[in-house]
Coordinates of C-alpha atoms and ligand atoms in Angstrom, one line a residue:
X1 CA 0.0 0.0 0.0
X2 CA 1.3 3.5 -0.8
X3 CA 0.1 5.8 1.9
X4 CA -1.6 9.0 0.7
X5 CA -0.1 12.4 1.6
X6 CA -2.7 12.5 4.4
X7 CA -2.1 9.0 5.6
X8 CA 1.3 9.6 7.1
X9 CA 3.2 6.8 8.7
X10 CA 3.4 6.9 12.5
X11 CA 7.0 5.6 12.3
X12 CA 9.6 5.2 9.7
X13 CA 9.2 1.5 10.1
X14 CA 5.6 1.7 9.2
X15 CA 6.5 3.9 6.2
X16 CA 9.0 1.4 5.1
X17 CA 6.5 -1.5 5.0
X18 CA 5.8 -4.4 7.2
X19 CA 8.1 -6.8 5.4
X20 CA 11.3 -4.9 6.2
X21 CA 13.2 -6.7 9.0
X22 CA 12.9 -5.0 12.3
X23 CA 16.6 -4.3 12.6
X24 CA 16.6 -2.6 9.2
X25 CA 13.5 -0.6 9.9
X26 CA 15.0 0.6 13.2
X27 CA 18.3 1.7 11.4
X28 CA 16.3 3.5 8.8
X29 CA 14.3 5.3 11.4
X30 CA 17.3 6.4 13.4
X31 CA 18.9 7.6 10.2
X32 CA 15.9 9.6 9.3
X33 CA 15.5 11.1 12.8
X34 CA 19.1 12.0 13.0
X35 CA 19.6 13.3 9.5
X36 CA 16.4 15.4 9.5
X37 CA 16.5 15.3 5.7
X38 CA 14.4 13.8 3.0
X39 CA 17.1 11.2 2.2
X40 CA 15.5 8.5 4.2
X41 CA 12.3 8.9 2.3
X42 CA 13.8 8.4 -1.1
X43 CA 12.7 4.7 -1.2
X44 CA 9.2 5.7 -0.1
X45 CA 8.3 7.4 -3.3
X46 CA 5.5 9.9 -2.8
X47 CA 4.7 9.0 0.8
X48 CA 4.9 12.3 2.4
X49 CA 7.1 14.9 0.8
X50 CA 8.3 15.8 4.3
X51 CA 11.6 14.8 5.8
X52 CA 10.9 14.8 9.5
X53 CA 8.0 13.6 11.6
X54 CA 5.6 16.4 12.3
X55 CA 4.1 16.8 15.7
X56 CA 1.5 19.6 16.3
X57 CA 1.0 20.7 19.9
X58 CA -2.2 22.8 20.5
X59 CA -1.9 25.1 23.5
X60 CA 1.2 26.8 24.9
X61 CA 0.0 26.4 28.5
X62 CA 1.2 24.0 31.2
X63 CA 0.5 20.7 29.3
X64 CA 1.6 21.9 25.9
X65 CA 4.9 23.2 27.1
X66 CA 5.7 19.9 28.8
X67 CA 5.1 18.1 25.5
X68 CA 7.1 20.7 23.5
X69 CA 10.1 20.4 25.9
X70 CA 10.2 16.6 25.8
X71 CA 9.8 16.5 22.0
X72 CA 12.5 19.1 21.5
X73 CA 14.9 17.0 23.5
X74 CA 14.7 14.3 20.8
X75 CA 16.5 14.9 17.5
X76 CA 14.8 15.2 14.2
X77 CA 11.2 16.0 15.1
X78 CA 9.4 19.1 13.7
X79 CA 7.2 20.5 16.4
X80 CA 4.6 23.2 15.6
X81 CA 3.3 24.8 18.8
X82 CA 0.0 26.6 18.1
X83 CA -0.9 29.2 20.8
X84 CA -2.9 32.4 20.2
X85 CA -1.3 34.5 23.0
X86 CA 2.1 36.1 22.5
X87 CA 3.1 35.4 26.1
X88 CA 2.4 32.8 28.8
X89 CA 0.3 33.8 31.8
X90 CA 0.2 31.6 34.9
X91 CA -3.0 30.8 36.7
X92 CA -1.0 29.4 39.7
X93 CA 0.0 32.3 42.0
X94 CA -2.6 34.5 40.3
X95 CA -4.6 34.7 43.6
X96 CA -2.1 37.3 45.0
X97 CA -2.5 39.5 41.9
X98 CA -6.3 39.2 41.9
X99 CA -6.3 40.2 45.6
X100 CA -4.4 43.3 44.5
X101 CA -1.1 42.5 46.3
X102 CA 0.8 40.6 43.5
X103 CA 2.1 42.0 40.3
X104 CA 0.9 40.9 36.9
X105 CA 4.6 40.7 35.7
X106 CA 5.1 37.8 38.1
X107 CA 2.7 35.8 36.1
X108 CA 3.8 36.8 32.6
X109 CA 6.6 35.0 30.8
X110 CA 7.9 35.2 27.2
X111 CA 8.2 32.2 24.8
X112 CA 11.5 33.3 23.4
X113 CA 13.5 30.4 24.9
X114 CA 10.9 27.9 23.8
X115 CA 11.2 29.4 20.3
X116 CA 14.9 28.7 20.4
X117 CA 14.5 24.9 21.1
X118 CA 15.5 22.6 18.3
X119 CA 12.7 21.8 15.9
X120 CA 10.2 24.1 17.5
X121 CA 8.1 26.5 15.5
X122 CA 5.6 28.6 17.4
X123 CA 2.6 29.7 15.4
X124 CA 0.6 32.5 16.9
X125 CA -2.9 31.3 15.9
X126 CA -5.9 29.5 17.1
X127 CA -6.9 26.0 16.0
X128 CA -10.5 26.0 14.7
X129 CA -10.9 22.4 13.7
X130 CA -9.2 19.1 13.7
X131 CA -9.7 17.0 10.6
X132 CA -8.8 13.6 11.9
X133 CA -9.3 11.7 8.7
X134 CA -6.8 14.0 6.9
X135 CA -4.6 14.4 10.0
X136 CA -4.7 18.1 9.7
X137 CA -5.6 21.0 11.9
X138 CA -7.2 24.1 10.5
X139 CA -6.1 27.4 12.0
X140 CA -8.1 30.6 12.2
X141 CA -5.8 32.3 9.8
X142 CA -6.7 29.7 7.1
X143 CA -3.4 27.9 7.4
X144 CA -3.5 24.1 7.7
X145 CA -1.0 21.9 9.5
X146 CA -0.5 18.2 8.8
X147 CA 0.6 16.0 11.7
X148 CA 1.9 12.5 12.3
X149 CA 0.9 13.0 16.0
X150 CA -1.2 15.7 17.6
X151 CA -1.0 16.7 21.2
X152 CA -4.0 18.6 22.6
X153 CA -3.7 20.7 25.7
X154 CA -6.2 23.5 25.1
X155 CA -7.6 23.7 28.6
X156 CA -11.1 24.2 29.7
X157 CA -14.3 26.2 29.0
X158 CA -17.0 27.3 31.5
X159 CA -20.4 25.6 31.4
X160 CA -22.2 28.9 31.0
X161 CA -25.5 27.3 30.3
X162 CA -25.5 25.8 33.8
X163 CA -26.3 29.3 35.2
X164 CA -29.2 31.0 33.3
X165 CA -28.4 34.7 32.9
X166 CA -24.7 34.3 33.0
X167 CA -24.0 34.3 29.2
X168 CA -25.7 37.7 28.8
X169 CA -23.6 39.1 31.7
X170 CA -20.3 37.4 30.8
X171 CA -18.3 40.7 30.7
X172 CA -19.6 41.9 34.0
X173 CA -18.9 38.6 35.7
X174 CA -15.4 37.4 34.8
X175 CA -14.6 34.0 36.2
X176 CA -10.8 34.3 36.0
X177 CA -9.9 30.6 35.9
X178 CA -8.2 30.9 32.5
X179 CA -5.0 32.9 31.8
X180 CA -5.5 36.5 30.8
X181 CA -8.8 36.8 32.6
X182 CA -7.2 37.7 35.9
X183 CA -7.0 41.5 35.3
X184 CA -10.8 41.7 34.9
X185 CA -11.3 39.9 38.2
X186 CA -8.8 42.1 39.9
X187 CA -10.8 45.1 38.7
X188 CA -13.9 43.7 40.4
X189 CA -11.9 43.2 43.6
X190 CA -10.5 46.7 43.5
X191 CA -14.1 48.0 43.2
X192 CA -15.1 45.9 46.2
X193 CA -12.1 47.0 48.3
X194 CA -12.9 50.6 47.3
X195 CA -16.7 50.6 47.8
X196 CA -17.3 47.7 50.3
X197 CA -20.7 45.9 50.1
X198 CA -21.4 42.2 49.5
X199 CA -19.0 40.2 47.3
X200 CA -20.5 36.8 46.3
X201 CA -18.0 34.1 45.4
X202 CA -18.6 30.5 44.6
X203 CA -17.1 27.0 44.0
X204 CA -18.7 24.5 41.7
X205 CA -18.9 20.7 42.0
X206 CA -15.8 18.9 40.8
X207 CA -14.1 18.1 38.5
X208 CA -12.9 21.6 37.8
X209 CA -9.5 23.4 37.5
X210 CA -7.5 23.6 40.7
X211 CA -10.2 22.8 43.3
X212 CA -8.6 24.8 46.2
X213 CA -8.3 27.9 44.1
X214 CA -11.8 29.5 44.8
X215 CA -11.2 29.2 48.6
X216 CA -7.7 30.6 48.2
X217 CA -9.0 33.6 46.3
X218 CA -11.7 34.3 48.9
X219 CA -9.1 34.2 51.8
X220 CA -6.6 36.4 50.0
X221 CA -9.3 39.0 49.3
X222 CA -10.6 38.8 52.8
X223 CA -7.1 39.5 54.1
X224 CA -7.2 42.8 52.2
X225 CA -10.7 43.6 53.6
X226 CA -9.2 43.1 57.1
X227 CA -6.0 45.0 56.4
X228 CA -7.7 48.0 54.8
X229 CA -10.7 48.1 57.2
X230 CA -13.2 47.8 54.3
X231 CA -16.9 47.7 55.2
X232 CA -17.6 44.7 53.2
X233 CA -18.3 40.9 53.4
X234 CA -17.8 37.9 51.2
X235 CA -20.6 35.4 50.9
X236 CA -19.0 32.2 49.7
X237 CA -21.4 29.7 48.1
X238 CA -20.0 26.2 47.9
X239 CA -21.9 23.7 45.8
X240 CA -20.1 21.0 47.8
X241 CA -20.7 19.8 51.4
X242 CA -17.1 21.0 52.2
X243 CA -14.0 22.2 50.3
X244 CA -12.8 19.8 47.7
X245 CA -11.0 17.5 47.3
X246 CA -11.9 15.8 50.6
X247 CA -8.4 15.6 52.1
X248 CA -8.1 19.4 51.9
X249 CA -11.5 20.1 53.6
X250 CA -10.3 20.3 57.2
X251 CA -7.2 22.4 56.6
X252 CA -9.2 24.9 54.4
X253 CA -12.2 25.0 56.8
X254 CA -9.6 25.7 59.6
X255 CA -8.0 28.5 57.6
X256 CA -11.4 30.0 56.8
X257 CA -12.0 30.5 60.6
X258 CA -9.4 33.3 60.6
X259 CA -11.8 35.2 58.4
X260 CA -15.1 34.3 60.0
X261 CA -16.0 37.9 60.5
X262 CA -15.6 38.6 56.7
X263 CA -16.3 35.3 54.9
X264 CA -19.8 33.9 55.3
X265 CA -19.1 30.3 54.1
X266 CA -22.2 28.4 53.1
X267 CA -22.0 24.8 51.9
X268 CA -24.3 22.8 49.7
X269 CA -25.6 25.9 47.9
X270 CA -26.3 25.5 44.2
X271 CA -26.4 28.6 41.9
X272 CA -29.7 28.6 39.9
X273 CA -29.8 31.9 37.9
X274 CA -28.1 35.3 37.9
X275 CA -29.4 38.8 37.0
X276 CA -26.3 41.0 36.7
X277 CA -28.4 44.1 36.0
X278 CA -30.5 43.6 39.2
X279 CA -27.4 42.2 41.0
X280 CA -29.4 39.2 42.2
X281 CA -28.6 35.6 42.4
X282 CA -31.1 32.8 42.7
X283 CA -29.7 29.9 44.7
X284 CA -31.0 26.7 46.2
X285 CA -31.2 28.7 49.5
X286 CA -33.3 31.5 48.0
X287 CA -32.4 34.9 46.4
X288 CA -29.3 36.9 47.3
X289 CA -28.4 40.5 46.4
X290 CA -24.8 41.3 45.7
X291 CA -22.7 44.3 44.9
X292 CA -19.8 42.4 43.3
X293 CA -19.5 38.8 42.2
X294 CA -16.9 36.3 41.2
X295 CA -18.8 33.1 40.3
X296 CA -16.7 30.1 39.4
X297 CA -18.8 28.0 37.0
X298 CA -18.7 24.3 36.4
X299 CA -16.1 23.4 33.7
X300 CA -15.6 21.0 30.8
X301 CA -12.9 20.5 28.2
X302 CA -12.2 23.0 25.5
X303 CA -14.8 22.7 22.7
X304 CA -12.2 21.3 20.3
X305 CA -12.5 18.0 22.2
X306 CA -16.2 17.6 21.6
X307 CA -16.0 19.0 18.0
X308 CA -13.4 16.3 17.2
X309 CA -15.3 13.4 18.7
X310 CA -12.8 12.8 21.4
X311 CA -15.2 12.9 24.4
X312 CA -18.1 14.8 25.8
X313 CA -17.4 16.7 29.0
X314 CA -13.8 15.6 29.0
X315 CA -11.6 13.8 26.5
X316 CA -11.5 10.0 26.9
X317 CA -7.9 8.8 27.1
X318 CA -6.1 5.6 27.6
X319 CA -3.8 5.4 30.7
X320 CA -0.9 5.6 31.2
X321 CA -0.3 7.0 27.7
X322 CA -3.0 9.7 27.5
X323 CA -3.7 8.6 23.9
X324 CA -7.2 9.5 22.9
X325 CA -9.5 6.5 22.9
X326 CA -11.0 7.6 19.6
X327 CA -7.8 8.2 17.7
X328 CA -4.3 6.6 18.1
X329 CA -2.6 9.7 16.5
X330 CA -3.9 12.1 19.2
X331 CA -2.9 12.6 22.8
X332 CA -4.9 14.8 25.1
X333 CA -3.3 16.1 28.3
X334 CA -3.9 18.7 31.0
X335 CA -7.3 19.8 32.2
X336 CA -9.1 18.8 28.9
X337 CA -8.6 15.1 29.6
X338 CA -10.9 13.1 31.8
X339 CA -8.6 10.9 33.9
X340 CA -9.1 11.2 37.7
X341 CA -5.8 13.0 38.0
X342 CA -6.2 16.5 39.6
X343 CA -6.6 19.3 37.1
X344 CA -3.4 21.1 38.0
X345 CA -0.5 22.7 36.2
X346 CA 2.1 20.5 37.7
X347 CA 0.2 17.4 36.6
X348 CA -0.5 18.9 33.1
X349 CA 3.2 19.6 32.6
X350 CA 4.2 16.1 33.7
X351 CA 1.6 14.6 31.4
X352 CA 3.0 16.7 28.5
X353 CA 6.5 15.5 29.2
X354 CA 5.4 11.8 29.4
X355 CA 3.4 12.2 26.1
X356 CA 6.3 13.9 24.3
X357 CA 8.6 11.0 25.4
X358 CA 5.9 8.4 24.3
X359 CA 5.6 10.0 20.8
X360 CA 9.3 10.1 20.4
X361 CA 9.5 6.4 21.4
X362 CA 6.8 5.6 18.8
X363 CA 8.6 7.6 16.1
X364 CA 11.8 5.6 16.9
X365 CA 9.8 2.5 16.4
X366 CA 10.7 1.1 19.8
X367 CA 8.4 -1.2 21.6
X368 CA 6.5 0.1 24.7
X369 CA 8.4 -0.6 27.8
X370 CA 7.2 -3.7 29.7
X371 CA 5.1 -2.7 32.7
X372 CA 4.7 -4.6 35.8
X373 CA 2.7 -3.7 38.9
X374 CA 1.8 -0.1 39.6
X375 CA 2.8 2.7 37.2
X376 CA 3.3 6.2 38.5
X377 CA 1.4 8.9 36.7
X378 CA 2.6 12.5 36.9
X379 CA 2.8 14.0 40.4
X380 CA 0.5 16.8 41.5
X381 CA 1.7 19.8 43.6
X382 CA -0.7 22.5 44.5
X383 CA -0.8 25.4 46.9
X384 CA -3.8 27.0 48.6
X385 CA -2.6 30.4 49.9
X386 CA -4.5 31.4 53.0
X387 CA -2.9 34.8 53.3
X388 CA -0.2 36.7 51.4
X389 CA 2.4 34.9 53.5
X390 CA 1.0 31.5 54.3
X391 CA -0.3 28.5 52.3
X392 CA -1.4 24.9 52.6
X393 CA 0.6 22.5 50.4
X394 CA -1.3 19.7 48.6
X395 CA 0.7 16.9 47.0
X396 CA -1.0 14.1 45.0
X397 CA 0.6 10.8 43.9
X398 CA -1.3 8.9 41.3
X399 CA -0.6 5.2 40.6
X400 CA -2.2 3.1 37.9
X401 CA -2.5 -0.6 37.3
X402 CA -3.8 -1.7 33.9
X403 CA -7.4 -2.8 34.3
X404 CA -8.0 -0.9 37.5
X405 CA -9.0 2.7 38.4
X406 CA -6.1 5.0 39.2
X407 CA -5.4 5.5 42.9
X408 CA -4.8 8.9 44.3
X409 CA -2.8 9.5 47.5
X410 CA -2.9 13.0 49.0
X411 CA -0.5 14.6 51.4
X412 CA -1.9 17.8 52.7
X413 CA -0.5 20.3 55.3
X414 CA -2.7 20.1 58.4
X415 CA -2.6 23.9 58.7
X416 CA -1.3 26.8 56.8
X417 CA 2.4 27.8 57.3
X418 CA 4.8 30.5 56.2
X419 CA 7.1 27.7 55.1
X420 CA 4.5 26.5 52.5
X421 CA 3.8 30.1 51.7
X422 CA 7.4 30.7 50.6
X423 CA 7.8 27.2 49.1
X424 CA 4.8 28.0 46.8
X425 CA 6.7 30.8 45.2
X426 CA 9.9 28.7 45.0
X427 CA 7.9 26.0 43.3
X428 CA 6.3 28.5 40.9
X429 CA 9.5 30.2 39.9
X430 CA 11.2 26.8 39.5
X431 CA 8.5 25.3 37.2
X432 CA 8.1 28.5 35.2
X433 CA 11.9 28.4 34.5
X434 CA 11.7 24.7 33.6
X435 CA 8.8 25.3 31.2
X436 CA 9.9 28.6 29.7
X437 CA 13.5 29.3 30.7
Ligands
LIG501 C1 -6.5 30.4 40.3 C2 -5.8 29.2 40.0 C3 -4.8 28.7 40.7 C4 -4.1 27.5 40.4 N1 -3.1 27.1 41.2 C5 -2.4 25.9 40.8 C6 -1.3 25.4 41.6 O1 -1.0 25.9 42.7 N2 -0.6 24.4 41.2 C7 -0.9 23.7 40.0 O2 -0.3 22.8 39.7 N3 -2.0 24.2 39.2 C8 -2.7 25.2 39.6 N4 -3.8 25.7 38.8 C9 -4.2 24.9 37.7 C10 -3.5 25.1 36.4 O3 -3.5 26.5 36.0 C11 -4.1 24.3 35.3 O4 -4.3 23.0 35.7 C12 -3.2 24.3 34.0 O5 -3.2 25.6 33.5 C13 -3.7 23.3 33.0 O6 -2.9 23.2 31.9 P1 -3.5 23.0 30.4 O7 -2.3 22.9 29.6 O8 -4.5 21.9 30.5 O9 -4.3 24.3 30.1 P2 -3.8 25.8 30.1 O10 -2.6 26.0 30.9 O11 -5.0 26.7 30.3 O12 -3.3 26.0 28.5 C14 -4.2 26.0 27.5 C15 -3.6 26.8 26.4 O13 -4.3 26.5 25.2 C16 -4.5 27.7 24.5 N5 -5.6 27.6 23.6 C17 -6.9 27.7 23.9 N6 -7.7 27.5 22.8 C18 -6.8 27.3 21.8 C19 -7.0 27.0 20.4 N7 -8.2 27.0 19.8 N8 -5.9 26.9 19.6 C20 -4.6 26.9 20.1 N9 -4.4 27.2 21.5 C21 -5.5 27.3 22.3 C22 -4.7 28.8 25.6 O14 -4.4 30.1 25.1 C23 -3.7 28.3 26.6 O15 -2.5 28.9 26.5 C24 -4.4 26.9 39.2 C25 -5.5 27.4 38.4 C26 -6.2 28.5 38.8 C27 -7.3 29.0 37.9

């Protein structure tokens, strides 16, 4: 069979035909990867007209950067990173900025050093569609990119339809759980700290991005209310019985006590409708008037996942590879995929690295390593700041045994400490350097 231009081989060995002896296929593959030239394709006639394997990575956030880093560490792969923003902005540590004490520059980082990595081409654009049968992605600019493998790490979208009235008031009610939305939430907080009144905040039912983050944000804002003597209160509506995930509940509830005069924490409250004009919220506990609001909506994967038939709320993936169940050429990582791993940046970056290495292994034509017993999935490290100086550290180890559900083991600080407060910044600066430095 002669593969069509859109039916690219996943490895050189595949391109070279099943009858080629494995040792020879392997040598050809290595030659192709190392040479990075069309020479190894000469015997393949019209196969692809491209010398090097093409990997397209969608999203220059935490997961995408992990994949790009791992792929660039292998010789001979062309990596196209598609990301609409000119710079990276971190959600981790954004709570300090939103609460008006941190600087935006702390969260912003350039992609220059990623651009300098071997084989990497960053394309400032937005993927509009994935044409799986052609192995192409269509960009908003009209450009099309072919791929041998596609890595998707496009993050999340808010389930706006879950709260009637929200879509019409989107601009007035920024959620701020995606990069570049933080300044709009900070503007809300500045108004609240200036005018006082009732600030309604909320946490949805999981799974959602960084479960401790809504509580963190409330405490950091409450600290400023206290410090500045603002005549205001925060009504925190939690859709859950207690802060999530469960191992963090007691430490977070304990930390909330320090703000009991400012934060009115209410559990098991569902949001039912919002009227931003009238500043009223319908909830399962009745109507509530507010002056300012930061409502964290339920979340699901970025729409590309559903549009491409890779899953409904979240992408369905195989473990431990994060290969899409629906398509062996696509890997989905980060918050868009539906494994039980926590939706955290550290986890997304680790998944990206693992997927980059997995793709490189497949391109080298090597067999999957034999697995015995439990496999470690990428580690989770999360921080819930309880004040500008203190935080609760949450670490999550995930192990997986084929045929069984992954097991998550949490280690959580029993109470906030200044040690974890400064360790959070060390962690953030370290991982930003690893990703972007
Ligand atoms: C307030 C807050 C605090 C947090 N704190 C922590 C913490 O302490 N520790 C931790 O580990 N995690 C934390 N997180 C979670 C972390 O930010 C996410 O888990 C992480 O960003 C997920 O990575 P991702 O690659 O899936 O998505 P993202 O990092 O969101 O990256 C998605 C990228 O895709 C791009 N994109 C979107 N659409 C397209 C398109 N059509 N075409 C091309 N590109 C596109 C976006 O521009 C974005 O750059 C926190 C999150 C929040 C909101």
